[in-house]
Short mmCIF file of C-alpha atoms in Angstrom, two decimals:
data_model
loop_
_atom_site.label_atom_id
_atom_site.label_comp_id
_atom_site.label_asym_id
_atom_site.label_seq_id
_atom_site.Cartn_x
_atom_site.Cartn_y
_atom_site.Cartn_z
CA MET T 3 88.04 126.88 68.25
CA ASN T 4 87.50 128.14 64.69
CA ASN T 5 90.64 126.37 63.48
CA PHE T 6 89.81 123.11 65.27
CA ASP T 7 88.03 120.26 63.52
CA PRO T 8 87.21 117.36 65.89
CA ALA T 9 86.68 114.97 62.99
CA ALA T 10 90.24 115.57 61.85
CA THR T 11 91.75 114.50 65.16
CA VAL T 12 89.32 111.90 66.43
CA GLY T 13 88.94 108.64 64.52
CA LYS T 14 85.59 107.20 63.49
CA HIS T 15 83.81 104.92 65.92
CA ASP T 16 83.79 101.39 64.51
CA LYS T 17 80.56 99.48 65.07
CA HIS T 18 82.04 96.56 66.99
CA ARG T 19 84.50 98.55 69.11
CA SER T 20 87.45 96.49 67.90
CA ARG T 21 90.98 97.66 68.73
CA ASP T 22 93.35 98.84 65.98
CA ALA T 23 95.79 96.11 65.00
CA SER T 24 98.66 98.52 65.60
CA GLY T 25 97.54 99.08 69.20
CA GLU T 26 98.33 102.83 68.98
CA LEU T 27 96.46 105.65 70.69
CA GLY T 28 94.08 105.82 67.73
CA SER T 29 92.38 102.67 69.01
CA LEU T 30 91.29 104.65 72.08
CA LEU T 31 90.14 107.76 70.21
CA LYS T 32 86.52 107.33 69.19
CA LYS T 33 84.19 109.86 67.65
CA SER T 34 81.94 111.20 70.37
CA SER T 35 78.14 111.14 70.25
CA ALA T 36 75.92 114.19 70.60
CA GLN T 37 75.97 114.02 74.37
CA SER T 38 77.60 111.90 77.05
CA SER T 39 75.33 109.50 78.92
CA ALA T 40 77.69 107.24 80.92
CA ARG T 41 77.16 109.29 84.09
CA TYR T 42 73.41 108.65 83.83
CA TRP T 43 73.18 105.09 82.54
CA LEU T 44 75.57 103.42 84.99
CA PRO T 45 73.66 104.65 88.08
CA PHE T 46 70.44 103.66 86.31
CA PHE T 47 71.62 100.06 85.86
CA ILE T 48 72.84 99.89 89.46
CA ASN T 49 69.53 101.13 90.85
CA LEU T 50 67.66 98.78 88.51
CA LEU T 51 69.64 95.83 89.86
CA LYS T 52 69.03 96.87 93.48
CA VAL T 53 65.28 97.26 93.03
CA SER T 54 64.88 94.05 91.04
CA ASP T 55 66.92 92.12 93.62
CA VAL T 56 64.58 93.25 96.39
CA VAL T 57 61.54 92.33 94.29
CA VAL T 58 62.77 88.82 93.39
CA LEU T 59 63.84 88.08 96.97
CA LEU T 60 60.37 88.97 98.24
CA LEU T 61 58.69 87.00 95.43
CA ALA T 62 60.89 83.96 96.14
CA GLY T 63 60.10 84.12 99.86
CA PHE T 64 56.34 84.28 99.33
CA GLY T 65 56.52 81.82 96.43
CA GLY T 66 58.38 79.26 98.53
CA PHE T 67 55.70 79.50 101.21
CA PHE T 68 52.80 78.94 98.79
CA VAL T 69 54.65 76.11 97.02
CA ARG T 70 55.01 74.36 100.37
CA PHE T 71 51.60 75.06 101.91
CA GLY T 72 49.35 75.86 98.93
CA LEU T 73 47.69 79.03 97.69
CA ASP T 74 44.98 78.88 100.34
CA ALA T 75 47.44 78.93 103.24
CA LYS T 76 47.62 82.04 105.41
CA LEU T 77 51.05 83.52 106.15
CA THR T 78 51.55 84.38 109.83
CA THR T 79 53.19 87.49 111.21
CA ALA T 80 56.30 85.44 112.01
CA GLY T 81 56.37 84.24 108.40
CA HIS T 82 56.17 87.81 107.07
CA LEU T 83 58.98 88.79 109.44
CA PHE T 84 61.18 85.94 108.21
CA ILE T 85 60.72 86.96 104.55
CA TYR T 86 61.38 90.66 105.16
CA LEU T 87 64.38 90.14 107.46
CA SER T 88 65.91 87.54 105.12
CA THR T 89 65.54 89.94 102.20
CA LEU T 90 67.18 92.72 104.21
CA VAL T 91 70.08 90.51 105.34
CA ILE T 92 70.84 89.29 101.80
CA ILE T 93 70.64 92.79 100.29
CA VAL T 94 72.98 94.17 102.98
CA SER T 95 75.32 91.22 102.44
CA LEU T 96 75.38 91.90 98.69
CA HIS T 97 76.18 95.55 99.45
CA CYS T 98 79.03 94.49 101.75
CA ALA T 99 80.33 92.19 99.01
CA GLN T 100 80.37 95.25 96.69
CA ALA T 101 77.92 93.61 94.30
CA TYR T 102 76.46 97.00 93.33
CA ARG T 103 79.63 98.90 92.46
CA GLU T 104 79.97 100.40 88.98
CA ARG T 105 83.19 98.50 88.36
CA GLU T 106 81.55 95.15 89.18
CA ILE T 107 78.40 95.42 87.07
CA LEU T 108 80.46 95.92 83.90
CA SER T 109 81.82 92.36 84.08
CA LEU T 110 79.76 89.16 84.19
CA ASN T 111 82.54 87.33 86.05
CA SER T 112 82.64 90.04 88.71
CA LEU T 113 78.85 90.07 88.95
CA LEU T 114 78.70 86.32 89.51
CA GLY T 115 81.63 86.32 91.92
CA LYS T 116 80.13 89.07 94.06
CA LEU T 117 76.73 87.36 93.90
CA GLY T 118 78.20 84.11 95.22
CA LEU T 119 80.10 85.84 98.00
CA GLY T 120 77.24 88.10 99.08
CA PHE T 121 74.43 85.57 98.77
CA PHE T 122 76.07 82.64 100.55
CA SER T 123 77.45 84.93 103.27
CA GLY T 124 73.96 86.34 103.87
CA LEU T 125 72.37 82.89 103.78
CA SER T 126 74.97 81.56 106.22
CA LEU T 127 74.28 84.44 108.60
CA ILE T 128 70.53 83.74 108.43
CA MET T 129 71.09 80.04 109.19
CA ILE T 130 73.58 80.65 112.02
CA VAL T 131 71.49 83.32 113.75
CA GLY T 132 68.33 81.28 113.26
CA TYR T 133 69.97 78.17 114.69
CA LEU T 134 71.53 79.90 117.69
CA SER T 135 68.33 81.80 118.51
CA GLY T 136 66.15 78.72 118.04
CA THR T 137 63.77 80.53 115.66
CA LEU T 138 64.80 78.52 112.60
CA SER T 139 62.96 75.46 113.91
CA GLU T 140 59.69 77.41 113.77
CA TYR T 141 59.73 77.41 109.96
CA SER T 142 59.25 74.57 107.51
CA ARG T 143 62.55 73.24 106.21
CA VAL T 144 60.98 72.65 102.78
CA TRP T 145 59.82 76.29 102.69
CA VAL T 146 63.23 77.64 103.70
CA ALA T 147 65.09 75.37 101.24
CA THR T 148 62.68 76.20 98.38
CA SER T 149 62.96 79.92 99.05
CA ALA T 150 66.78 79.76 99.27
CA CYS T 151 67.02 77.98 95.90
CA ALA T 152 64.57 80.45 94.35
CA TRP T 153 66.53 83.38 95.82
CA PHE T 154 69.75 82.28 94.18
CA VAL T 155 68.19 81.34 90.81
CA LEU T 156 66.30 84.63 90.51
CA LEU T 157 69.29 86.72 91.63
CA LEU T 158 71.37 84.89 89.02
CA ALA T 159 68.72 85.50 86.35
CA ASN T 160 68.71 89.19 87.29
CA ARG T 161 72.42 89.43 86.57
CA LEU T 162 72.21 87.55 83.29
CA ILE T 163 69.48 89.91 82.10
CA LEU T 164 71.45 92.92 83.32
CA THR T 165 74.55 91.69 81.48
CA ARG T 166 72.55 91.55 78.27
CA LEU T 167 71.22 95.07 78.82
CA ILE T 168 74.73 96.36 79.54
CA TYR T 169 76.05 94.69 76.38
CA ARG T 170 73.42 96.48 74.31
CA ALA T 171 74.21 99.74 76.09
CA ARG T 172 77.89 99.27 75.26
CA MET T 173 77.07 98.73 71.60
CA ALA T 174 75.06 101.96 71.68
CA ASN T 175 78.01 103.75 73.35
CA LEU T 176 75.88 104.62 76.38
CA LEU T 177 78.53 103.55 78.90
CA ASP T 178 81.55 105.31 77.43
CA GLU T 179 83.29 107.75 79.76
CA SER T 180 84.84 110.47 77.61
CA ILE T 181 88.06 112.00 78.89
CA ILE T 182 90.61 114.53 77.70
CA ILE T 183 94.20 114.81 78.89
CA VAL T 184 95.98 118.09 79.56
CA GLY T 185 99.72 117.83 79.03
CA ALA T 186 101.34 116.09 76.07
CA ASN T 187 104.15 114.36 77.94
CA GLU T 188 105.40 111.00 79.17
CA ARG T 189 102.73 110.89 81.88
CA ALA T 190 99.99 111.22 79.28
CA GLU T 191 101.58 108.36 77.38
CA LEU T 192 101.63 106.23 80.53
CA ILE T 193 97.95 106.95 81.19
CA VAL T 194 96.92 106.01 77.66
CA ASN T 195 99.01 102.84 77.74
CA ALA T 196 97.54 101.91 81.13
CA ILE T 197 93.99 102.33 79.77
CA ARG T 198 94.85 100.14 76.80
CA ARG T 199 96.43 97.40 78.92
CA SER T 200 93.59 97.34 81.44
CA GLY T 201 91.03 96.72 78.71
CA HIS T 202 88.65 99.43 79.94
CA ALA T 203 86.51 99.54 76.81
CA ASN T 204 84.23 102.09 78.46
CA ILE T 205 86.94 104.78 78.59
CA ARG T 206 87.14 106.93 75.47
CA VAL T 207 90.14 109.25 75.21
CA LEU T 208 89.04 112.16 73.03
CA GLY T 209 92.48 113.69 72.74
CA VAL T 210 95.17 115.86 74.32
CA PHE T 211 95.50 119.60 75.01
CA ASP T 212 98.81 121.40 75.60
CA ASP T 213 100.03 125.00 75.33
CA ARG T 214 103.70 124.29 74.69
CA VAL T 215 103.45 122.75 71.27
CA GLU T 216 106.93 123.97 70.39
CA ARG T 217 108.58 121.58 72.82
CA GLY T 218 109.05 117.86 72.30
CA ILE T 219 105.77 115.94 72.23
CA PRO T 220 105.78 112.13 72.21
CA SER T 221 105.25 110.90 68.65
CA SER T 222 102.28 108.72 69.65
CA LEU T 223 100.41 111.80 70.97
CA ARG T 224 101.26 114.35 68.25
CA PRO T 225 98.57 113.24 65.72
CA HIS T 226 95.90 113.55 68.41
CA MET T 227 96.50 117.05 69.69
CA LEU T 228 93.21 118.92 70.03
CA GLY T 229 94.69 122.36 70.60
CA SER T 230 95.83 124.62 73.42
CA THR T 231 94.16 125.16 76.79
CA CYS T 232 92.72 128.41 75.40
CA THR T 233 90.32 126.36 73.24
CA MET T 234 89.76 123.65 75.85
CA LEU T 235 86.78 125.21 77.65
CA ASP T 236 84.90 125.74 74.39
CA TYR T 237 85.60 122.13 73.47
CA ILE T 238 84.28 120.87 76.82
CA ARG T 239 81.10 122.95 76.49
CA THR T 240 80.35 121.66 72.98
CA ASN T 241 81.46 118.02 73.35
CA PRO T 242 80.54 115.18 75.73
CA VAL T 243 83.49 115.35 78.16
CA ASP T 244 83.07 113.53 81.49
CA ARG T 245 86.55 113.88 82.93
CA VAL T 246 89.66 116.04 82.49
CA VAL T 247 92.95 114.43 83.49
CA VAL T 248 95.67 117.01 84.21
CA ALA T 249 99.06 115.37 83.57
CA LEU T 250 101.18 118.52 83.99
CA PRO T 251 104.21 118.34 86.33
CA TRP T 252 103.51 119.66 89.82
CA LEU T 253 106.66 121.79 89.70
CA ALA T 254 104.82 124.14 87.33
CA THR T 255 102.74 125.36 90.29
CA GLU T 256 101.47 128.65 88.87
CA ARG T 257 100.55 127.07 85.55
CA VAL T 258 98.68 124.19 87.21
CA GLU T 259 96.82 126.53 89.61
CA ALA T 260 95.68 128.78 86.78
CA LEU T 261 94.52 125.77 84.77
CA LEU T 262 92.56 124.27 87.67
CA LYS T 263 90.78 127.57 88.36
CA LYS T 264 89.79 127.68 84.71
CA LEU T 265 88.54 124.06 84.71
CA ARG T 266 86.37 124.59 87.81
CA THR T 267 84.05 126.72 85.66
CA VAL T 268 82.87 123.69 83.62
CA PRO T 269 80.73 120.75 84.93
CA VAL T 270 83.27 117.93 84.54
CA ARG T 271 85.31 115.82 86.93
CA ILE T 272 88.90 117.06 87.26
CA ASP T 273 91.73 114.64 88.11
CA LEU T 274 95.30 115.69 88.91
CA VAL T 275 97.96 113.08 88.14
CA PRO T 276 100.44 112.93 91.07
CA ASN T 277 104.22 113.07 90.93
CA ASN T 278 106.02 109.97 89.67
CA VAL T 279 107.25 109.00 93.16
CA VAL T 280 103.66 108.33 94.25
CA TRP T 281 102.97 105.91 91.39
CA GLN T 282 104.91 103.06 93.01
CA PHE T 283 102.52 102.83 95.97
CA PRO T 284 99.48 100.57 95.40
CA SER T 285 97.06 102.28 97.80
CA ILE T 286 96.75 106.07 98.11
CA ASN T 287 94.19 108.10 100.07
CA MET T 288 93.87 111.83 100.45
CA GLU T 289 92.94 113.38 103.80
CA ARG T 290 93.24 116.71 105.57
CA LEU T 291 95.53 117.11 108.55
CA ALA T 292 94.44 120.21 110.48
CA GLY T 293 92.99 121.48 107.22
CA VAL T 294 96.16 120.74 105.22
CA PRO T 295 95.67 118.18 102.39
CA VAL T 296 98.01 115.17 102.68
CA LEU T 297 98.40 111.97 100.66
CA THR T 298 98.45 108.74 102.66
CA ILE T 299 100.61 106.36 100.63
CA ALA T 300 100.97 103.43 103.04
CA ASN T 301 99.38 101.85 106.13
CA SER T 302 96.11 103.67 105.59
CA ARG T 303 94.17 100.66 106.88
CA ILE T 304 96.08 100.14 110.13
CA GLY T 305 93.70 102.29 112.18
CA GLU T 306 90.75 100.28 110.88
CA GLN T 307 92.58 97.02 111.51
CA MET T 308 93.13 97.91 115.15
CA GLY T 309 89.76 99.59 115.51
CA ARG T 310 86.56 98.50 117.14
CA LEU T 311 84.98 97.17 113.93
CA LYS T 312 87.75 94.63 113.35
CA ARG T 313 87.79 93.67 117.03
CA ALA T 314 84.00 93.25 117.04
CA GLU T 315 84.30 90.98 114.02
CA ASP T 316 86.90 88.85 115.82
CA LEU T 317 84.87 88.60 119.02
CA VAL T 318 81.64 87.64 117.25
CA ILE T 319 83.21 85.03 114.95
CA SER T 320 85.51 83.50 117.58
CA SER T 321 82.67 83.27 120.13
CA ILE T 322 80.31 81.58 117.67
CA LEU T 323 82.99 79.16 116.43
CA LEU T 324 84.14 78.25 119.94
CA ALA T 325 80.55 77.48 120.90
CA LEU T 326 80.01 75.35 117.80
CA VAL T 327 83.31 73.41 117.82
CA SER T 328 83.70 72.84 121.56
CA PRO T 329 82.81 69.11 121.20
CA VAL T 330 85.36 68.83 118.39
CA LEU T 331 88.01 70.47 120.58
CA ALA T 332 87.40 67.88 123.31
CA ILE T 333 87.60 64.95 120.87
CA ILE T 334 90.82 66.23 119.28
CA ALA T 335 92.38 66.83 122.71
CA LEU T 336 91.62 63.23 123.72
CA ALA T 337 93.00 61.88 120.42
CA VAL T 338 96.27 63.84 120.79
CA LYS T 339 96.69 62.65 124.38
CA LEU T 340 96.13 58.99 123.47
CA ASP T 341 98.30 59.10 120.33
CA SER T 342 101.61 60.13 121.91
CA PRO T 343 102.94 61.23 125.32
CA GLY T 344 103.15 64.94 126.06
CA PRO T 345 100.88 67.95 126.48
CA VAL T 346 97.81 68.41 124.29
CA ILE T 347 98.52 72.07 123.53
CA PHE T 348 101.71 73.24 121.83
CA LYS T 349 102.72 76.77 122.87
CA GLN T 350 105.28 78.93 121.12
CA ARG T 351 106.40 82.56 121.38
CA ARG T 352 105.77 84.50 118.19
CA HIS T 353 105.73 88.11 117.05
CA GLY T 354 102.37 89.86 116.91
CA PHE T 355 101.25 93.43 116.34
CA ASN T 356 104.19 95.88 116.23
CA ASN T 357 106.63 93.00 116.90
CA HIS T 358 105.24 92.41 120.41
CA GLU T 359 105.67 88.80 121.47
CA PHE T 360 102.73 86.60 122.42
CA GLU T 361 102.17 82.89 122.99
CA VAL T 362 100.35 81.14 120.15
CA TRP T 363 98.35 77.97 120.88
CA LYS T 364 97.98 74.92 118.65
CA PHE T 365 97.13 71.28 119.13
CA ARG T 366 100.41 69.40 119.38
CA SER T 367 101.03 67.61 116.08
CA MET T 368 104.65 66.51 116.62
CA LYS T 369 106.40 64.23 119.07
CA PHE T 370 106.93 66.12 122.31
CA ASP T 371 110.77 65.91 122.34
CA ASP T 372 110.94 67.31 118.77
CA CYS T 373 108.47 70.17 119.16
CA ALA T 374 110.04 71.17 122.51
CA SER T 375 113.45 71.58 120.86
CA ALA T 376 114.89 75.09 120.78
CA ASP T 377 115.94 74.55 117.16
CA VAL T 378 112.80 75.57 115.25
CA LYS T 379 112.42 73.91 111.87
CA GLN T 380 109.40 74.07 109.58
CA ALA T 381 107.58 70.81 108.91
CA THR T 382 108.29 69.16 105.57
CA ARG T 383 106.57 66.44 103.56
CA PHE T 384 106.86 63.02 105.27
CA ASP T 385 108.38 64.70 108.35
CA SER T 386 109.24 61.95 110.89
CA ARG T 387 108.48 64.31 113.80
CA VAL T 388 104.77 64.48 112.94
CA THR T 389 102.54 62.01 114.81
CA ARG T 390 99.74 59.99 113.23
CA VAL T 391 96.98 62.19 114.64
CA GLY T 392 99.17 65.24 114.04
CA GLY T 393 99.42 64.48 110.33
CA PHE T 394 95.65 64.53 109.98
CA LEU T 395 95.35 67.68 112.09
CA ARG T 396 97.93 69.52 110.01
CA ARG T 397 96.42 68.47 106.67
CA SER T 398 92.95 69.58 107.77
CA SER T 399 94.22 72.64 109.70
CA LEU T 400 92.35 71.43 112.78
CA ASP T 401 95.55 71.92 114.78
CA GLU T 402 94.92 75.67 114.46
CA LEU T 403 91.56 75.60 116.31
CA PRO T 404 93.00 76.58 119.74
CA GLN T 405 94.04 79.87 118.15
CA LEU T 406 90.37 80.85 118.42
CA PHE T 407 91.24 81.49 122.08
CA ASN T 408 94.15 83.70 120.93
CA VAL T 409 91.61 85.66 118.88
CA PHE T 410 89.10 85.86 121.71
CA PHE T 411 91.74 87.21 124.13
CA GLY T 412 92.95 89.78 121.56
CA HIS T 413 96.41 88.42 120.66
CA MET T 414 95.37 87.49 117.13
CA SER T 415 92.67 88.18 114.55
CA ILE T 416 90.54 85.72 112.59
CA VAL T 417 92.06 87.04 109.35
CA GLY T 418 95.56 88.47 109.00
CA PRO T 419 99.16 87.55 108.15
CA ARG T 420 100.11 84.19 109.67
CA PRO T 421 102.53 84.52 112.63
CA HIS T 422 105.93 82.93 112.04
CA ALA T 423 108.36 81.54 114.60
CA ILE T 424 110.68 84.25 115.96
CA LYS T 425 113.72 82.55 114.46
CA HIS T 426 112.15 82.70 110.99
CA ASN T 427 111.19 86.35 111.50
CA LEU T 428 114.81 87.24 112.29
CA GLU T 429 116.04 85.22 109.32
CA PHE T 430 113.69 86.57 106.66
CA GLY T 431 113.47 90.06 108.17
CA ALA T 432 117.20 90.49 107.44
CA ILE T 433 116.68 89.55 103.78
CA ILE T 434 113.27 90.96 102.76
CA SER T 435 113.13 94.73 103.21
CA GLU T 436 109.39 95.03 103.91
CA TYR T 437 109.06 91.78 105.87
CA TYR T 438 108.29 93.39 109.24
CA ALA T 439 105.42 95.38 107.69
CA ARG T 440 103.45 92.15 108.21
CA HIS T 441 103.45 93.04 111.91
CA ASN T 442 101.64 96.33 111.36
CA VAL T 443 98.43 94.43 112.09
CA LYS T 444 97.48 91.52 114.32
CA PRO T 445 98.42 88.09 112.96
CA GLY T 446 95.58 85.86 111.81
CA ILE T 447 94.46 82.25 111.78
CA THR T 448 94.03 82.48 108.02
CA GLY T 449 95.04 85.14 105.54
CA TRP T 450 95.17 86.37 101.95
CA ALA T 451 98.48 84.60 101.33
CA GLN T 452 97.13 81.27 102.58
CA VAL T 453 94.00 81.24 100.39
CA ASN T 454 96.16 82.09 97.37
CA GLY T 455 98.36 79.03 97.81
CA PHE T 456 101.22 80.40 99.94
CA ARG T 457 100.62 78.17 102.91
CA GLY T 458 102.78 75.62 104.69
CA GLU T 459 106.50 75.22 104.12
CA THR T 460 108.41 78.20 102.70
CA ASP T 461 111.61 76.45 101.62
CA THR T 462 112.71 79.17 99.19
CA LEU T 463 113.19 82.92 99.47
CA ASP T 464 110.83 83.43 96.52
CA LYS T 465 107.97 81.66 98.33
CA MET T 466 108.42 83.85 101.40
CA GLN T 467 108.68 86.97 99.22
CA ARG T 468 105.36 86.11 97.55
CA ARG T 469 103.75 85.43 100.93
CA VAL T 470 104.90 88.84 102.19
CA GLU T 471 103.56 90.53 99.05
CA HIS T 472 100.13 88.98 99.62
CA ASP T 473 100.18 89.93 103.32
CA LEU T 474 100.98 93.56 102.46
CA HIS T 475 98.24 93.56 99.83
CA TYR T 476 95.79 92.47 102.53
CA ILE T 477 96.93 95.21 104.92
CA GLU T 478 96.59 97.95 102.29
CA HIS T 479 93.19 96.75 101.01
CA TRP T 480 91.59 95.53 104.24
CA SER T 481 87.81 95.59 104.56
CA LEU T 482 85.17 93.46 106.26
CA THR T 483 84.18 92.26 102.79
CA LEU T 484 87.72 91.06 102.11
CA ASP T 485 87.77 89.24 105.47
CA LEU T 486 84.49 87.55 104.58
CA LYS T 487 85.85 86.54 101.17
CA ILE T 488 88.96 85.03 102.76
CA LEU T 489 86.87 83.07 105.26
CA VAL T 490 84.72 81.62 102.47
CA MET T 491 87.82 80.73 100.41
CA THR T 492 89.39 79.16 103.51
CA ALA T 493 86.38 76.94 104.11
CA PHE T 494 86.40 75.65 100.54
CA SER T 495 90.08 75.36 99.71
CA VAL T 496 92.66 75.93 102.40
CA TRP T 497 91.69 73.25 104.90
CA PHE T 498 92.72 70.48 102.56
CA HIS T 499 95.47 72.22 100.61
CA LYS T 500 98.37 70.06 99.50
CA THR T 501 101.04 72.31 101.01
CA ALA T 502 99.90 71.61 104.57
CA TYR T 503 101.90 68.80 106.19
#
């Protein structure tokens, strides 16, 4: 390392962290500080947010009580239990909404979005359980409402304060993750370009190491070479390096193995960039199959989708909703029967999990002779087949309520790709290559495609292609948190979406 001068290869850190106008790699190469602190400060901020959230929730609960009953009032055991359990439920809900992930706390928009999702989901759970158990009536409505408002305001204030602290930490370079790249090749270029495009201001690329300097090195990387791998370990031990990204081709097995053994002797995270063929898959997990490491590149969530957790979610939600909306079901059934002759329930064979057929239930929204026709045609705007009551049901999605029974009996899920008529499956399955991947999970009453605007008539191939893309995204990224997010978005937007007719 005697011939290596870091200042000659790493540009000065500008005070305001502005990007170079040229947009070259130099905009990502910042002079490092005496020691790296990102690995310490990010966990500190996360733990600070968790602790302060618990504190403000407790303060709001007790404060709401004393605002309602006065400072001389004595809080009962049941009151203490309500405050502590409510705090626990909201904190767990925020965890499930991923409100405490490192990626989320670095963005105010993400912080506020996760706060809204986690808080209102937790509050809804408290209200529903309290109502069904009858315990909610034991508490003052003014106290509960005051505490709920105080909860949200104080949680919001927490995040605004945290955002300010994070901004100051950014300015002091406390959140920068310093990385070096091994391998001056096209992959290294792709990584650097990806970092630049993603706007990850907290990633600082210190430079690139490579042994084969005699071969062709991309021109954008050549000015930022830090040396060979022989000097790399000394550089890591004397500079604040958090992560080493190995971008060497996997075909050079012996070279990669020797390098990885060398890197394991220094306390940094080591990442191995996979072969190019893997890059096209959006979701990748690594597991061990009988001790042999394997990369799962698709359908990694299918086991979870079909597992007990997803089924428990469906049973709990469908049971609660059926109990709550049973009077509505009776009223709608009577309205459909009086509006036009024919059965109240419309039944149709559709493809479910693994292309198995099942019978989906809906309130009949069309004239009986039209909906009983073998020629299946999607409803269009001002469709003459739709009845007066049916038009309202379709616009409000109330015609889908009988599918809660499909969910309860296990044919469908609350959230998942919407089931299409078999004729449409055959038609689009012959055109769109990954269409039938939608059937790798149970179909749902609502889904990721529907809350993103791809609901109702699909009169063009592009609309169906986009719907399939969103369905596959849901399958690859499934979680209970995502299901909860979709349900909240459904309640606020989908029921009265303009594409439903």
